Short mmCIF file of C-alpha atoms in Angstrom, two decimals:
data_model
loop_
_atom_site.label_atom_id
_atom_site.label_comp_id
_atom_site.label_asym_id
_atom_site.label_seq_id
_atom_site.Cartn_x
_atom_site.Cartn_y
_atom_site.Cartn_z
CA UNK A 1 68.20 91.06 105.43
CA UNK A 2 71.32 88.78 104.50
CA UNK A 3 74.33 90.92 102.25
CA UNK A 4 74.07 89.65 98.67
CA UNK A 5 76.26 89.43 96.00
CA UNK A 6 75.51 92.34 94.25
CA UNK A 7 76.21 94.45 97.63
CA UNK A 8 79.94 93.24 97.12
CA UNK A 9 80.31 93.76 93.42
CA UNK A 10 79.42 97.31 93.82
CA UNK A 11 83.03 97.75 95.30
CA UNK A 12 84.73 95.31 93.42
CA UNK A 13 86.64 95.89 90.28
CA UNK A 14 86.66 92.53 88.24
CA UNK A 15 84.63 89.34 89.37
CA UNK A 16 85.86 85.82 88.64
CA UNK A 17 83.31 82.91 88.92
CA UNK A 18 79.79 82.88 89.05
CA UNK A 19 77.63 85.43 88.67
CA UNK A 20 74.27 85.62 90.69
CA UNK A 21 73.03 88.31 91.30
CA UNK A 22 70.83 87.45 93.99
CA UNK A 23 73.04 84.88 96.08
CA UNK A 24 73.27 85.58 100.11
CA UNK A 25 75.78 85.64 101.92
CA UNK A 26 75.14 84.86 105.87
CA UNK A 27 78.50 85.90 107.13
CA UNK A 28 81.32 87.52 106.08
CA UNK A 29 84.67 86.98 107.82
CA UNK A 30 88.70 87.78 108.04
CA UNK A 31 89.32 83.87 109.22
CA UNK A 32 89.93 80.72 107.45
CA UNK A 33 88.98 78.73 110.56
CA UNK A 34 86.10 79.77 111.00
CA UNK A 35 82.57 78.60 110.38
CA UNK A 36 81.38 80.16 108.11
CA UNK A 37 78.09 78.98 106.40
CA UNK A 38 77.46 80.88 103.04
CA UNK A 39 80.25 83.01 103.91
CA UNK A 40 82.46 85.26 102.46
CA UNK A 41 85.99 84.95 103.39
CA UNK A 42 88.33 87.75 103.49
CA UNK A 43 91.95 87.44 104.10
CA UNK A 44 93.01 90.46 105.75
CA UNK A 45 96.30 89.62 106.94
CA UNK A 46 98.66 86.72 106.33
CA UNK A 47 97.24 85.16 110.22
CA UNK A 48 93.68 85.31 108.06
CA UNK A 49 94.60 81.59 106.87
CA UNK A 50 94.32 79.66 103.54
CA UNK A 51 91.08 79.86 101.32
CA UNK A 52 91.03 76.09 101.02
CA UNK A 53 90.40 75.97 105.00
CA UNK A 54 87.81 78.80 104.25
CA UNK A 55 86.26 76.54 101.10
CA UNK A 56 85.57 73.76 103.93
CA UNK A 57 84.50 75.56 106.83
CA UNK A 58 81.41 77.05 104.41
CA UNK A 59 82.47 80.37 102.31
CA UNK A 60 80.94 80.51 98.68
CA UNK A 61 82.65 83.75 98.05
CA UNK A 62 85.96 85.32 98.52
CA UNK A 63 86.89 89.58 98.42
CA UNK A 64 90.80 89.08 97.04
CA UNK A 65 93.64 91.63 96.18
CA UNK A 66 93.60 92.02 92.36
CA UNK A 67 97.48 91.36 92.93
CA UNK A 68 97.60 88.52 94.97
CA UNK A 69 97.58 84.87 93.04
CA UNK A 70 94.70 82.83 93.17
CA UNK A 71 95.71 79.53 94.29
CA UNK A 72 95.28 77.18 91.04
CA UNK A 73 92.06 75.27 93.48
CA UNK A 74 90.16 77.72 93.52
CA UNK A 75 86.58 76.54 92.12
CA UNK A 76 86.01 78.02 88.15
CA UNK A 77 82.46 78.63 90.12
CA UNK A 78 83.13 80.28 93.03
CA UNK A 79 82.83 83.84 92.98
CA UNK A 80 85.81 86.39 93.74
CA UNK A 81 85.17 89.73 94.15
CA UNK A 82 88.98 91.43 92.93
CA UNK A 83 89.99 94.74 94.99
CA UNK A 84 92.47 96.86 95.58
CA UNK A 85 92.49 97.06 99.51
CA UNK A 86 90.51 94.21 100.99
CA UNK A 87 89.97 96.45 104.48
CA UNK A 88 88.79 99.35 102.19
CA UNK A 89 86.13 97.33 100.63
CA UNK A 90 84.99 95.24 104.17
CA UNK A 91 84.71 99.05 105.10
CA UNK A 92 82.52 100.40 101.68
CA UNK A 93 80.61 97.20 102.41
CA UNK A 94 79.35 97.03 105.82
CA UNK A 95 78.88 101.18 105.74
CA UNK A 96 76.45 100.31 102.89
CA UNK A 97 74.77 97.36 104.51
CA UNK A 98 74.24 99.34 107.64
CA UNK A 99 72.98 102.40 105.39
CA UNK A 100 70.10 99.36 103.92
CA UNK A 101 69.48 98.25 107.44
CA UNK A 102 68.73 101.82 108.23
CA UNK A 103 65.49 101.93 106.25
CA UNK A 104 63.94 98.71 107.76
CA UNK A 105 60.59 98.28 110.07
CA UNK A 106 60.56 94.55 110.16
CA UNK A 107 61.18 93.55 114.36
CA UNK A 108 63.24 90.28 113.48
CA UNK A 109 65.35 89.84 111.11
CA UNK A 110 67.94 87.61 109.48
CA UNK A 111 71.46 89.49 109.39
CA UNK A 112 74.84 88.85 107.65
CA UNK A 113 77.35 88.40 110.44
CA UNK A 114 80.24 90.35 110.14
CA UNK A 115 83.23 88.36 112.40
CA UNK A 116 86.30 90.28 112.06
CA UNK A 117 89.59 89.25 114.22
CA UNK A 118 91.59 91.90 112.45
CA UNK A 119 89.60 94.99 113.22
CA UNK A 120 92.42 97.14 113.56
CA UNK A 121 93.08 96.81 109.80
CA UNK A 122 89.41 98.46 109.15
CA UNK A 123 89.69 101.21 112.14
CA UNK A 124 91.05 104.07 110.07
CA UNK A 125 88.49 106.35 111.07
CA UNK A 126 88.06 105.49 114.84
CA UNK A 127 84.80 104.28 114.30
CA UNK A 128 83.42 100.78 115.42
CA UNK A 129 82.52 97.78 112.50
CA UNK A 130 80.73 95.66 115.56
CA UNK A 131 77.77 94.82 113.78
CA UNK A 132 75.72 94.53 117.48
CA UNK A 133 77.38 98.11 118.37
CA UNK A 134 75.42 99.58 115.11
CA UNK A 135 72.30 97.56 115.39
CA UNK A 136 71.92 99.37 118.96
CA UNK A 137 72.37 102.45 117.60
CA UNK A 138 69.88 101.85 114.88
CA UNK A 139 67.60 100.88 117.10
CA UNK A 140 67.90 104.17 119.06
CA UNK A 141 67.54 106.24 115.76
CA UNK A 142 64.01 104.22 115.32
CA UNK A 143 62.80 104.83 118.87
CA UNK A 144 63.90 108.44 118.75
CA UNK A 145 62.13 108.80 115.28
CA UNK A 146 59.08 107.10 116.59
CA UNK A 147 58.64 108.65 120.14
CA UNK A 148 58.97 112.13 117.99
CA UNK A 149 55.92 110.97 116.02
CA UNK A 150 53.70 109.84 118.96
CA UNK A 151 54.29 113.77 120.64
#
């Protein structure tokens, strides 16, 4: 189950561009350099790169601080989801895709990848946002939950 766009304009206070309700995004990520096929590109830092090197390398989408200047390229199209605190929203976000990923039964799976360099900006609570790390423990919450049924 890929993040779409209405995932990220739950946490989003204005949204420039496009509106689709039902557009995918296969990654999300804090890098301009990246790859990043159908991605969303979120500059966390000023190390995170320029959004025209993120426009090339694949993002569709961008999460931007309401005060920060779009640069005058930017696509009239291309959706971008205006915030307060980029790291707050990455946070809201993946919390609320894990939360959907929670309820699924299907074995495989396509899954958003989350590929953050700047973790440290979304760590204020200790916790980990390594998408692999909470897949595992998913898992384990299904196998408990199902060995409980079997007796």
């Amino acid at each position: 189950m890929y993040l779409v766009y209405n995932d990220v304009a739950n946490f989003s206070h204005e949204v420039r561009g496009t509106h689709e309700p039902t557009l995918t995004f296969n990654t999300l990520t804090d890098q301009a350099d990246a790859i990043q096929p159908k991605g969303i590109f979120v500059p966390l830092s000023k190390e995170s790169g320029e959004l025209k090197e993120a426009l090339a390398n694949g993002a569709i989408a961008a999460i931007w601080h309401k005060e920060k200047k779009l640069p005058h390229y930017t696509p009239n199209h291309f959706p971008i989801f205006l915030v307060e605190d980029p790291g707050e929203a990455v946070r809201r976000i993946l919390q609320q895709y894990i939360d959907k990923l929670d309820g699924e039964t299907e074995k495989t799976m396509n899954i958003t990848k989350f590929d953050l360099v700047k973790i440290e900006l979304l760590n204020k609570n200790k916790q980990t946002y390594d998408i692999a790390v909470m897949l595992n423990k998913l898992a384990d919450k299904f196998n408990e939950a199902y060995q409980g049924r079997r007796g």
